[in-house]
């Protein structure tokens, strides 16, 4: 290989039960009682305590009253049957570009023993990874009689090449009681053979081939060479090989060959599972005279945001090297570099290809690319005599995922049985640039909706897809008492997707950081802020949560930024702020072996002993605090530490940059002058130091208040609760609505029986 619990229902109805398809977990028609398959013991018997057994009959009598008249009737006899066993392994014994021959071992009638006579197989297969398998859905059904252990086989035909098919096989008995489950059979068809393979270069110790991408693409290619035609001429002989797992690399070179020797070559395409499909054998004779050798290990590093691609490679050793000639075109390149011609940067070749570099060393950058356009490249080594090697070719197409849907909202119906999700339509790329081909799947193909039962380390389950033109969906709610979380992802035809916001059935919104715990929560009362009518920008908004790993170090243990963006422009909303501190900012800290460590800590556990600052997890509540960046510097906002969930929570009116740092904490309310936003205020409405904010350390969420006095002790004003952050007080230099005279004033803050005093200067 190249490259890298069943149920049986008792009916109280008099209707006849016909022998239709059924399987464990579904009731018979009209059923209202069930026996789960997990009560079945080995051999098909019912486990102790149920009072039932399989392959028997049950009856029940029903007494009811209607308009005062009693009546009694019997439901008759109902059979309880075992379901056939589960197919536990599906393999592929042979493959082609359009077929897969699948094989499995037949299970028993009751899951363990017993032949199945007059039974059926149901087979379902799909190339969609999100396909929902169910025994009632199938593409083929055929009769069979099997004995446990029999080898079974089936050929899936009419398939697409180089495509993974997900298959399930279900066994049913003569009454079509169907097995609940099947082992997965995930296999890929072979890729089509490379198109138009041709020899592109013959040298004394190597031969190169080129080809075109086959229909259905390939995941890589392999090229073999043998002087014995792979043993058909006479036994023995070495096989020289070259392979790539890059489906866009359309050139391979076999090296290490002997000069003036005839070799037989065969070229293969590789599928998703690296299975080979070899094609025609060609005979080529190596040359005697040396020429420049082609580059090796070509790799590309596309950067869609920067609209650029970087190529790098390694250069083989050959005589008189003069760099690498790099050709580029927006159409397939036809013209090969002509020996004896001295090309220069910017030269235009006859087929329209441009010389990006006439003598690149070991890398080449190409900038100014357009999204969703294919660019073609050729790389040819050259020497001082202007002789060129066989070219190495590749392609590049830059793609950005569609922008995250903005304006996400959720609403339960009055019965709490359905939830309606809505969002703004996506018309731009993730960076805010407009779609070049609006309406095309290349830009936006659909919306996928996922559900989870939690927002912390969620396990997302695909639940629905909607068309690209859709801006909403209604989904059933299985249990109205259990909160569910939803996200809507916008995808293009290449499957590219950006991070999405999350909404729950309570209408709360979240933006979750990559650690899957740190997040910002917008409560339901404020959820309208992401809609065009709920914010000053007048546009749909979405929030993103990003970890700033470069800030971590020293006392900084975690750094996360929460950013509101406008759709469709992708422009950040400047100075975003709610009227009250109702946003929950939750930051997670990491711990290893009972010690708090910086986010992303990767050193060995043994190195923890020398790590500074050293904070034990049981000391987190007294040793960690949150900081917020106010535009000039990070200031203490303390937050509530939860050692159990390893989080620090801040109540705020503002998104932005937040950090967890080591910080000596008090067990009760505390305040010092360092927690004042300024010591001098100028209340002249120029937005610069118009007020002073006092931030309290308040781990027990105690009540607090503040007053302002003049130097003679006369009462001046009550402080107001801060509107930017929880546990803050604010004074705007006014008393009774009027600005106070300039001078020195005394503040007094009281909480938990403590009083904190100091002075503040007012300048007018």
XYZ file of C-alpha atoms in Angstrom:
764
model
C 0.000 0.000 0.000
C 1.287 3.415 -0.970
C 1.180 6.731 0.914
C 1.296 7.613 3.945
C -33.075 -2.417 23.029
C -35.483 -4.262 21.309
C -39.199 -4.049 22.215
C -42.253 -6.327 21.827
C -45.614 -4.566 22.256
C -48.843 -6.096 23.605
C -51.881 -4.865 21.705
C -55.259 -4.244 23.306
C -56.841 -3.671 19.897
C -58.869 -6.278 17.980
C -57.192 -5.490 14.637
C -55.328 -8.318 12.935
C -51.537 -8.204 12.962
C -50.067 -8.897 9.567
C -46.539 -10.200 8.909
C -44.919 -6.961 7.867
C -41.394 -5.743 8.347
C -40.533 -5.141 12.008
C -37.426 -4.937 14.108
C -36.481 -4.600 17.755
C -37.191 -1.216 19.215
C -40.398 -0.621 17.229
C -43.903 -1.623 18.513
C -46.270 -3.892 16.668
C -49.223 -1.987 15.271
C -51.302 -0.560 18.123
C -48.831 -1.738 20.777
C -48.666 -0.098 24.165
C -46.317 -2.327 26.216
C -42.761 -3.378 25.458
C -40.023 -5.855 26.354
C -36.553 -4.454 25.595
C -33.954 -6.598 23.964
C -31.552 -6.030 26.845
C -33.659 -8.481 28.847
C -32.641 -11.234 26.404
C -30.024 -13.655 27.692
C -27.827 -15.992 25.620
C -29.546 -18.459 23.358
C -32.600 -16.255 22.896
C -34.077 -16.700 26.390
C -35.531 -13.831 28.399
C -33.457 -12.850 31.389
C -34.763 -13.630 34.858
C -37.295 -11.327 36.458
C -39.315 -10.439 33.334
C -41.737 -13.333 33.476
C -41.532 -13.662 29.677
C -39.626 -15.755 27.130
C -38.992 -15.415 23.456
C -40.841 -17.411 20.791
C -43.924 -17.682 22.990
C -47.405 -16.110 22.876
C -49.022 -13.613 25.220
C -52.628 -12.461 25.694
C -54.212 -9.773 27.797
C -57.763 -9.019 28.916
C -59.044 -5.469 29.019
C -61.974 -4.138 31.059
C -63.338 -0.687 30.285
C -66.466 1.400 30.894
C -68.327 3.494 28.373
C -71.464 5.505 29.231
C -71.921 3.382 32.345
C -71.850 0.094 30.456
C -68.982 -2.249 31.175
C -67.458 -4.529 28.571
C -64.540 -6.934 28.357
C -62.601 -8.256 25.452
C -59.383 -10.152 24.762
C -56.655 -8.972 22.504
C -55.863 -12.524 21.429
C -52.444 -14.081 21.226
C -49.392 -12.081 20.219
C -46.050 -13.699 19.432
C -42.809 -12.538 20.990
C -39.890 -13.312 18.672
C -36.167 -13.015 18.865
C -34.472 -10.800 16.344
C -31.619 -12.160 14.215
C -28.077 -11.411 15.175
C -25.983 -8.418 14.159
C -23.427 -8.536 11.357
C -20.273 -7.784 13.303
C -17.730 -7.165 10.548
C -17.935 -6.054 6.907
C -14.856 -6.122 4.696
C -14.114 -5.566 1.033
C -12.560 -8.554 -0.724
C -12.196 -6.813 -4.078
C -12.551 -3.320 -5.488
C -12.909 -1.574 -8.807
C -13.613 1.982 -9.858
C -17.350 1.323 -9.861
C -17.842 -1.699 -7.621
C -17.127 -2.975 -4.129
C -17.366 -6.666 -3.291
C -18.330 -6.869 0.379
C -18.031 -9.927 2.606
C -19.228 -10.800 6.096
C -19.933 -13.746 8.371
C -23.582 -14.741 8.788
C -24.894 -14.347 12.362
C -27.431 -16.633 14.049
C -31.190 -16.537 14.152
C -31.364 -15.292 17.734
C -28.085 -13.415 17.686
C -26.070 -16.428 18.774
C -27.327 -19.773 17.401
C -29.751 -21.145 14.856
C -29.924 -21.111 11.097
C -32.079 -18.587 9.269
C -34.357 -20.229 6.720
C -36.371 -18.156 4.299
C -34.803 -14.995 5.693
C -33.725 -11.737 4.108
C -30.753 -9.432 3.926
C -31.176 -5.674 3.777
C -28.277 -3.539 2.591
C -27.975 0.228 2.803
C -25.052 2.209 1.459
C -24.291 5.903 1.003
C -21.347 8.123 0.197
C -22.576 10.763 2.660
C -20.758 10.594 6.027
C -23.803 12.099 7.752
C -26.177 9.470 6.317
C -28.509 8.135 9.012
C -28.667 4.338 8.929
C -31.833 2.515 9.941
C -32.963 -1.059 9.243
C -36.120 0.274 7.593
C -34.119 2.167 4.976
C -32.215 0.128 2.390
C -31.134 0.044 -1.240
C -31.265 -3.725 -1.651
C -33.266 -6.558 -0.126
C -32.967 -10.214 -1.088
C -33.950 -13.566 0.347
C -31.434 -15.890 1.944
C -31.040 -18.990 4.078
C -27.900 -19.063 6.147
C -26.137 -20.956 8.904
C -24.141 -19.023 11.503
C -20.561 -18.725 10.328
C -21.352 -18.879 6.604
C -19.250 -16.536 4.469
C -21.547 -14.023 2.747
C -20.831 -11.685 -0.144
C -22.517 -8.933 -2.128
C -21.317 -6.666 -4.934
C -22.249 -2.975 -4.832
C -22.302 -1.664 -8.381
C -22.803 1.631 -10.183
C -20.518 3.451 -7.748
C -18.424 6.570 -8.230
C -14.634 6.218 -8.366
C -12.393 7.261 -5.469
C -15.370 7.558 -3.172
C -15.915 6.185 0.320
C -19.182 4.287 0.729
C -20.629 3.689 4.158
C -22.509 0.385 4.239
C -24.641 -1.539 6.726
C -26.016 -5.099 6.360
C -29.048 -6.231 8.355
C -30.285 -9.835 8.654
C -34.040 -10.525 8.919
C -35.861 -13.788 9.633
C -38.746 -15.197 7.607
C -41.183 -12.758 9.206
C -38.826 -9.859 8.489
C -37.880 -9.304 12.094
C -34.746 -7.274 11.362
C -31.551 -6.899 13.370
C -31.279 -3.500 15.027
C -27.701 -2.754 14.134
C -24.902 -3.588 11.769
C -21.184 -3.203 11.937
C -19.937 -0.379 9.701
C -18.461 -1.241 6.331
C -16.615 1.853 5.196
C -14.711 1.216 1.986
C -13.489 3.301 -0.944
C -13.718 2.443 -4.620
C -10.558 2.585 -6.675
C -9.620 5.840 -8.303
C -9.741 6.008 -12.083
C -6.477 5.529 -13.896
C -4.405 8.654 -14.517
C -5.406 10.304 -17.792
C -2.993 10.475 -20.719
C 0.191 9.311 -18.947
C 3.285 10.285 -20.873
C 7.027 10.268 -20.462
C 8.112 13.802 -19.699
C 11.802 13.246 -19.163
C 14.402 10.539 -19.645
C 17.812 10.738 -17.985
C 20.715 8.506 -17.217
C 19.418 7.471 -13.772
C 15.792 8.588 -13.744
C 12.616 8.696 -15.782
C 9.706 11.060 -15.216
C 6.063 10.774 -16.189
C 3.254 13.325 -16.383
C -0.482 12.811 -16.615
C -3.788 14.546 -16.058
C -6.146 14.221 -13.124
C -8.540 11.309 -13.689
C -12.324 11.726 -13.525
C -13.302 11.625 -9.871
C -9.803 12.748 -8.831
C -7.219 10.675 -6.999
C -5.601 10.987 -3.583
C -2.136 10.247 -4.885
C -0.169 8.325 -7.457
C 2.487 5.610 -7.661
C 5.006 4.906 -10.377
C 6.949 1.612 -10.542
C 9.831 0.577 -12.770
C 11.172 -2.926 -13.441
C 13.776 -4.215 -15.875
C 12.011 -7.633 -15.915
C 8.510 -6.260 -16.672
C 7.651 -7.093 -13.084
C 8.670 -10.735 -13.411
C 6.951 -11.541 -16.700
C 10.240 -11.713 -18.673
C 12.146 -13.712 -16.070
C 11.956 -14.048 -12.281
C 13.649 -11.617 -9.976
C 14.800 -8.083 -10.527
C 14.359 -4.981 -8.433
C 11.296 -2.748 -8.562
C 12.022 0.947 -8.301
C 9.132 3.051 -7.020
C 8.055 6.631 -6.495
C 4.786 7.747 -4.917
C 2.971 10.841 -3.727
C -0.077 11.345 -1.510
C -0.805 14.674 -3.194
C -3.653 14.319 -5.674
C -2.648 17.555 -7.429
C 0.971 16.528 -8.064
C 0.873 15.373 -11.666
C 4.490 14.340 -12.068
C 6.540 11.505 -10.597
C 10.133 10.561 -11.141
C 11.702 7.166 -10.509
C 15.361 7.561 -9.602
C 18.258 5.181 -8.979
C 18.041 3.594 -12.431
C 20.994 2.310 -14.382
C 22.073 4.200 -17.530
C 21.303 2.786 -20.976
C 18.877 0.229 -19.520
C 15.337 -0.626 -20.604
C 12.728 -0.379 -17.871
C 9.032 -1.213 -17.848
C 6.899 1.395 -16.080
C 3.396 1.165 -14.665
C 1.463 4.111 -13.261
C -1.229 3.836 -10.579
C -3.749 6.133 -8.960
C -4.436 5.927 -5.217
C -7.824 6.210 -3.546
C -8.801 7.488 -0.092
C -7.562 4.242 1.491
C -4.333 4.311 -0.504
C -5.394 1.300 -2.631
C -3.619 1.247 -5.993
C -5.077 0.924 -9.487
C -2.231 0.260 -11.906
C -2.507 1.040 -15.595
C -0.620 0.360 -18.822
C 2.995 -0.800 -18.823
C 5.390 1.323 -20.920
C 8.945 0.575 -21.983
C 11.562 3.350 -21.628
C 15.345 3.240 -22.057
C 17.504 5.492 -19.883
C 20.050 7.877 -21.419
C 23.745 8.200 -20.997
C 24.274 11.974 -20.851
C 23.360 13.761 -17.538
C 20.925 16.694 -17.439
C 19.636 18.777 -14.500
C 17.631 16.683 -12.080
C 14.088 17.765 -11.168
C 13.306 19.269 -7.812
C 12.199 16.983 -4.984
C 9.648 17.198 -2.165
C 7.579 20.027 -3.605
C 5.169 21.328 -0.967
C 2.657 24.162 -1.034
C 1.439 26.307 1.844
C -1.645 28.236 0.701
C -2.839 31.242 2.726
C -6.336 32.205 1.623
C -6.574 35.158 4.019
C -3.384 36.656 2.574
C -4.335 35.585 -0.973
C -0.945 33.925 -1.387
C 0.764 30.563 -1.674
C 4.291 29.573 -0.659
C 6.089 26.729 -2.409
C 9.249 25.090 -1.117
C 11.303 22.128 -2.250
C 14.725 20.549 -2.083
C 17.263 20.621 -4.892
C 19.131 17.465 -5.969
C 22.850 17.582 -6.662
C 23.786 17.971 -10.316
C 26.467 19.742 -12.310
C 26.443 23.526 -12.770
C 23.098 24.357 -11.121
C 21.434 27.732 -11.826
C 18.268 27.637 -9.741
C 14.725 26.661 -10.667
C 12.505 28.064 -13.410
C 8.924 28.641 -12.120
C 6.052 28.950 -14.605
C 2.499 30.066 -13.635
C -0.769 30.253 -15.526
C -4.510 30.374 -14.877
C -4.946 27.667 -17.535
C -3.166 24.303 -17.872
C 0.416 24.934 -18.958
C 1.313 23.444 -22.325
C 4.686 24.871 -23.257
C 7.761 23.225 -21.793
C 10.923 25.240 -21.164
C 13.142 25.013 -24.246
C 16.766 23.996 -23.730
C 19.171 26.747 -24.692
C 16.709 29.548 -23.869
C 17.614 32.011 -21.123
C 14.327 32.977 -19.486
C 13.886 36.018 -17.216
C 11.415 36.999 -14.519
C 8.125 38.201 -16.012
C 8.662 36.635 -19.442
C 5.437 35.580 -21.157
C 5.479 32.194 -22.878
C 3.535 31.293 -26.006
C 0.761 29.508 -24.078
C 0.230 32.514 -21.804
C 2.245 31.178 -18.863
C 4.293 33.742 -16.944
C 7.797 33.182 -15.565
C 7.395 33.870 -11.830
C 11.088 33.256 -11.275
C 13.856 32.328 -13.634
C 16.237 31.123 -10.908
C 14.401 30.435 -7.650
C 16.515 28.939 -4.891
C 14.416 26.617 -2.729
C 11.124 28.493 -2.327
C 8.742 30.720 -4.253
C 5.927 33.006 -3.048
C 3.031 33.921 -5.305
C 0.804 36.752 -4.052
C -2.307 38.532 -5.275
C -4.269 35.372 -6.010
C -8.051 35.401 -6.383
C -10.256 33.152 -4.309
C -11.874 30.124 -5.986
C -9.660 30.328 -9.088
C -7.267 27.559 -10.131
C -3.610 28.432 -10.689
C -1.191 26.057 -12.461
C 2.541 25.861 -11.795
C 5.602 24.132 -13.266
C 9.038 23.913 -11.685
C 12.105 23.016 -13.782
C 15.704 22.813 -12.560
C 18.203 24.512 -14.847
C 21.960 24.664 -15.286
C 24.328 27.318 -16.545
C 23.961 25.993 -20.099
C 20.228 26.793 -19.894
C 19.294 23.125 -20.001
C 16.086 22.332 -18.121
C 15.001 19.280 -16.205
C 11.671 17.576 -16.543
C 9.129 19.826 -14.855
C 7.305 19.140 -11.628
C 3.753 20.480 -11.789
C 1.021 21.278 -9.311
C -2.166 23.301 -8.956
C -3.537 25.633 -6.290
C -6.992 27.043 -5.568
C -7.508 29.302 -2.571
C -10.778 28.988 -0.711
C -12.185 30.635 2.398
C -15.152 29.240 4.296
C -18.356 31.244 4.174
C -18.862 33.776 6.931
C -20.497 32.542 10.116
C -24.269 33.147 10.094
C -25.125 36.297 12.054
C -28.244 37.194 13.961
C -28.702 33.676 15.348
C -31.936 33.323 17.349
C -34.008 30.480 18.829
C -37.651 30.264 19.876
C -39.652 27.423 21.416
C -43.289 26.998 20.452
C -45.848 27.301 23.301
C -46.041 23.507 23.639
C -42.224 23.320 23.861
C -42.232 20.555 21.233
C -40.452 22.485 18.470
C -37.659 25.015 18.315
C -37.373 27.536 15.486
C -33.874 28.688 14.576
C -33.265 31.754 12.433
C -30.185 33.532 11.120
C -29.110 36.077 8.542
C -28.267 34.829 5.061
C -24.550 34.500 4.288
C -23.311 36.432 1.239
C -19.587 36.809 1.969
C -16.446 34.907 2.841
C -15.066 34.436 6.319
C -12.926 37.571 5.986
C -15.880 39.715 4.863
C -14.975 39.766 1.175
C -17.956 39.360 -1.123
C -18.565 36.097 -2.934
C -17.056 36.200 -6.419
C -19.616 33.709 -7.719
C -22.752 34.534 -5.737
C -25.355 31.789 -5.864
C -22.822 29.105 -6.741
C -22.203 26.085 -4.426
C -18.516 26.886 -4.709
C -19.250 29.832 -2.432
C -22.216 28.581 -0.371
C -23.833 25.187 -0.823
C -25.968 24.706 2.307
C -26.404 25.214 6.035
C -25.825 22.288 8.399
C -27.498 22.317 11.804
C -25.986 20.460 14.755
C -27.327 19.743 18.243
C -25.624 19.014 21.566
C -26.821 18.491 25.125
C -24.163 20.728 26.644
C -22.016 23.706 25.752
C -18.911 22.518 27.647
C -16.888 20.098 25.520
C -19.983 19.514 23.387
C -20.511 16.430 21.247
C -22.239 17.817 18.172
C -24.758 15.650 16.339
C -25.867 16.494 12.812
C -29.650 16.992 12.736
C -30.550 18.779 9.493
C -29.408 20.600 6.361
C -31.118 23.504 4.662
C -30.653 25.132 1.277
C -28.266 28.014 0.763
C -31.276 30.294 0.282
C -32.717 29.364 3.697
C -32.569 31.591 6.770
C -34.368 29.368 9.255
C -35.437 25.879 10.242
C -37.915 24.302 12.669
C -36.718 21.233 14.570
C -38.493 18.841 16.938
C -37.598 18.940 20.633
C -37.364 15.433 22.074
C -37.515 16.454 25.728
C -38.618 20.000 26.607
C -37.172 19.642 30.119
C -33.639 19.045 28.855
C -31.931 22.129 27.389
C -30.430 21.598 23.956
C -27.781 23.636 22.173
C -27.693 24.310 18.431
C -25.220 25.729 15.963
C -25.697 26.601 12.290
C -22.718 26.138 9.971
C -22.480 27.661 6.494
C -20.595 25.392 4.069
C -19.303 25.699 0.549
C -19.025 22.809 -1.899
C -15.539 21.962 -0.627
C -16.862 21.496 2.903
C -15.053 24.521 4.283
C -16.756 25.873 7.407
C -16.007 28.603 9.959
C -16.719 28.580 13.680
C -20.351 29.267 14.551
C -22.190 30.770 17.489
C -24.326 28.533 19.704
C -27.903 29.101 20.851
C -29.859 27.050 23.376
C -33.556 26.346 23.793
C -33.608 29.043 26.465
C -32.571 31.611 23.773
C -29.151 32.225 25.389
C -26.280 32.787 22.945
C -22.674 31.603 23.227
C -19.348 32.004 21.481
C -17.057 29.157 22.518
C -13.250 29.283 22.376
C -11.149 26.466 20.883
C -10.602 24.918 24.340
C -14.361 24.076 24.240
C -14.910 25.569 27.726
C -13.995 29.273 27.703
C -16.934 31.215 26.350
C -19.041 34.347 26.379
C -22.715 33.974 27.229
C -25.304 36.492 26.088
C -28.438 35.952 28.197
C -31.794 35.535 26.477
C -32.945 38.989 27.602
C -30.053 40.466 25.610
C -30.086 38.024 22.658
C -31.725 40.599 20.404
C -28.422 42.497 20.382
C -27.167 40.294 17.506
C -30.105 41.248 15.269
C -30.035 44.382 13.070
C -32.616 46.120 15.231
C -30.830 45.353 18.468
C -27.481 47.082 17.995
C -26.139 50.479 16.963
C -24.429 49.082 13.833
C -27.815 48.102 12.383
C -26.408 44.806 11.074
C -26.599 41.147 12.059
C -23.785 40.276 14.445
C -21.906 37.160 15.420
C -19.351 36.769 18.198
C -16.058 34.883 17.895
C -13.891 33.589 20.745
C -10.152 33.366 20.083
C -7.315 32.221 22.303
C -4.221 34.429 22.314
C -1.534 31.850 23.037
C 1.229 34.395 22.487
C 0.140 36.319 25.595
C 0.582 33.321 27.902
C 3.657 33.316 30.121
C 4.806 34.456 33.555
C 1.727 35.387 35.569
C -0.560 35.106 32.530
C -2.128 31.629 32.521
C -4.902 32.148 29.959
C -5.737 34.808 27.380
C -8.983 34.884 25.388
C -10.532 37.567 23.199
C -14.255 37.842 22.464
C -14.984 39.856 19.313
C -18.324 41.023 17.864
C -18.353 41.078 14.054
C -20.820 42.559 11.622
C -22.290 40.508 8.802
C -21.750 40.513 5.927
C -18.711 42.830 6.082
C -16.823 40.965 8.816
C -15.886 44.329 10.337
C -15.417 44.323 14.112
C -17.951 46.393 16.063
C -15.940 49.101 17.766
C -16.578 49.940 21.431
C -19.359 47.378 21.754
C -21.049 47.596 25.156
C -24.323 46.591 26.760
C -26.162 48.915 29.112
C -25.667 46.576 32.071
C -23.004 43.983 33.010
C -25.070 40.942 32.017
C -22.528 39.130 29.836
C -20.925 36.066 31.399
C -17.223 35.860 30.518
C -16.010 32.348 31.419
C -12.289 31.554 31.217
C -10.876 28.077 31.788
C -7.486 27.409 33.366
C -5.458 24.224 32.907
C -4.121 21.962 35.652
C -1.615 19.115 35.589
C -0.960 16.784 38.525
C -2.760 19.077 40.967
C -1.012 22.243 39.833
C -2.345 25.180 37.792
C -0.326 25.551 34.580
C -0.322 27.949 31.616
C -2.808 27.236 28.847
C -1.410 24.670 26.421
C 1.262 23.466 28.866
C 3.212 20.684 27.146
C 6.289 20.166 29.334
C 6.822 16.955 31.296
C 5.163 16.504 34.668
C 8.615 16.368 36.255
C 9.219 20.000 35.289
C 6.257 21.188 37.392
C 8.420 21.329 40.511
C 10.389 24.248 39.059
C 7.425 26.015 37.456
C 6.791 29.558 38.698
C 4.431 30.804 39.917
C 3.491 27.548 41.630
C -0.264 27.389 42.381
C -1.893 24.222 43.676
C -5.386 23.562 42.347
C -6.845 23.714 45.868
C -5.387 27.236 46.176
C -6.903 28.503 42.905
C -9.727 30.445 44.570
C -7.228 32.501 46.572
C -4.506 32.711 43.915
C -6.180 33.393 40.551
C -8.055 36.401 39.179
C -9.356 37.837 35.926
C -7.982 40.898 34.133
C -9.616 42.963 31.376
C -7.910 45.110 28.739
C -9.396 48.622 28.899
C -7.691 49.813 25.718
C -4.540 50.953 27.511
C -3.672 48.222 29.973
C -4.986 45.118 31.684
C -6.848 45.950 34.914
C -8.031 43.675 37.711
C -11.660 42.619 37.538
C -11.163 39.636 39.873
C -14.049 37.324 38.882
C -15.424 34.256 40.612
C -13.128 31.199 40.703
C -14.760 27.759 40.456
C -12.112 25.114 41.261
C -14.456 22.271 40.273
C -14.897 23.423 36.692
C -11.478 25.144 36.606
C -13.030 28.435 35.484
C -13.016 32.124 36.369
C -16.258 33.982 35.608
C -16.640 37.741 35.146
C -19.930 39.596 34.784
C -19.389 42.358 32.235
C -21.122 44.630 29.755
C -18.236 44.361 27.308
C -16.577 41.694 25.186
C -12.885 42.143 24.460
C -9.649 40.744 25.846
C -9.633 38.876 29.167
C -6.891 36.995 30.971
C -6.437 34.723 33.966
C -3.393 35.718 36.021
C -1.889 34.668 39.293
C -3.297 37.086 41.878
C -3.369 37.058 45.679
C -7.054 37.100 46.627
C -8.942 37.909 49.822
C -11.576 35.653 51.319
C -14.025 38.571 51.659
C -14.701 42.023 50.233
C -11.554 44.046 49.680
C -10.603 47.330 48.017
C -7.476 49.416 47.586
C -6.552 52.518 45.607
C -5.055 50.437 42.790
C -8.620 49.407 41.983
C -9.653 52.978 41.073
C -9.819 53.770 37.356
C -8.397 57.256 38.051
C -7.634 59.519 41.023
C -8.501 62.718 39.180
C -11.729 63.302 37.273
C -12.736 66.105 34.900
C -16.543 65.902 34.531
C -16.810 67.970 31.361
C -18.397 65.321 29.083
C -15.366 64.885 26.847
C -15.374 61.097 27.598
C -11.894 61.386 29.159
C -11.917 60.768 32.922
C -15.498 62.018 33.187
C -16.037 59.596 36.065
C -14.167 57.279 38.427
C -14.863 53.549 38.702
C -14.138 51.596 41.890
C -13.655 47.841 41.356
C -14.200 45.645 44.426
C -12.914 42.194 45.140
C -16.142 40.480 46.165
C -15.777 36.670 46.208
C -18.947 36.128 48.235
C -21.096 38.421 46.068
C -21.900 40.542 49.131
C -23.963 43.749 49.050
C -21.975 46.978 48.949
C -22.537 50.734 48.649
C -20.553 53.958 48.345
C -20.888 57.608 49.252
C -18.983 60.821 48.488
C -18.268 63.500 51.149
C -16.449 66.801 51.064
C -13.433 67.431 53.303
C -15.701 68.870 56.025
C -17.629 65.599 56.206
C -20.738 66.873 54.486
C -22.585 64.353 52.333
C -22.235 65.056 48.584
C -23.602 62.112 46.590
C -24.373 58.411 46.466
C -22.189 56.321 44.207
C -24.022 54.360 41.505
C -23.526 50.722 40.602
C -21.111 50.420 37.692
C -22.619 49.682 34.291
C -19.504 48.154 32.715
C -18.522 45.436 35.193
C -20.163 43.705 38.133
C -18.859 44.541 41.624
C -18.082 48.131 40.655
C -19.204 51.582 41.840
C -19.086 54.795 39.840
C -19.171 58.540 40.602
C -19.453 61.092 37.816
C -18.427 64.166 39.787
C -21.990 65.342 40.202
C -24.402 65.960 43.064
C -28.119 66.282 42.373
C -27.416 66.436 38.640
C -24.949 69.329 38.835
C -21.168 69.175 38.603
C -19.570 69.693 42.015
C -17.005 72.456 42.608
C -13.432 71.537 42.013
C -11.468 70.233 44.955
C -10.691 67.139 46.990
C -13.492 64.767 47.982
C -13.647 61.701 50.200
C -15.109 58.395 49.036
C -16.478 55.836 51.493
C -17.265 52.245 50.451
C -18.959 49.838 52.873
C -19.508 46.063 52.614
C -19.501 43.109 55.021
C -19.104 45.540 57.941
C -15.925 46.959 56.435
C -15.331 50.565 55.386
C -12.831 51.680 52.758
C -12.031 55.397 52.429
C -9.784 57.625 50.355
C -9.763 60.805 48.315
C -10.623 61.753 44.762
C -9.765 65.080 43.055
C -12.233 66.940 40.854
C -10.804 69.409 38.305
C -13.008 71.699 36.226
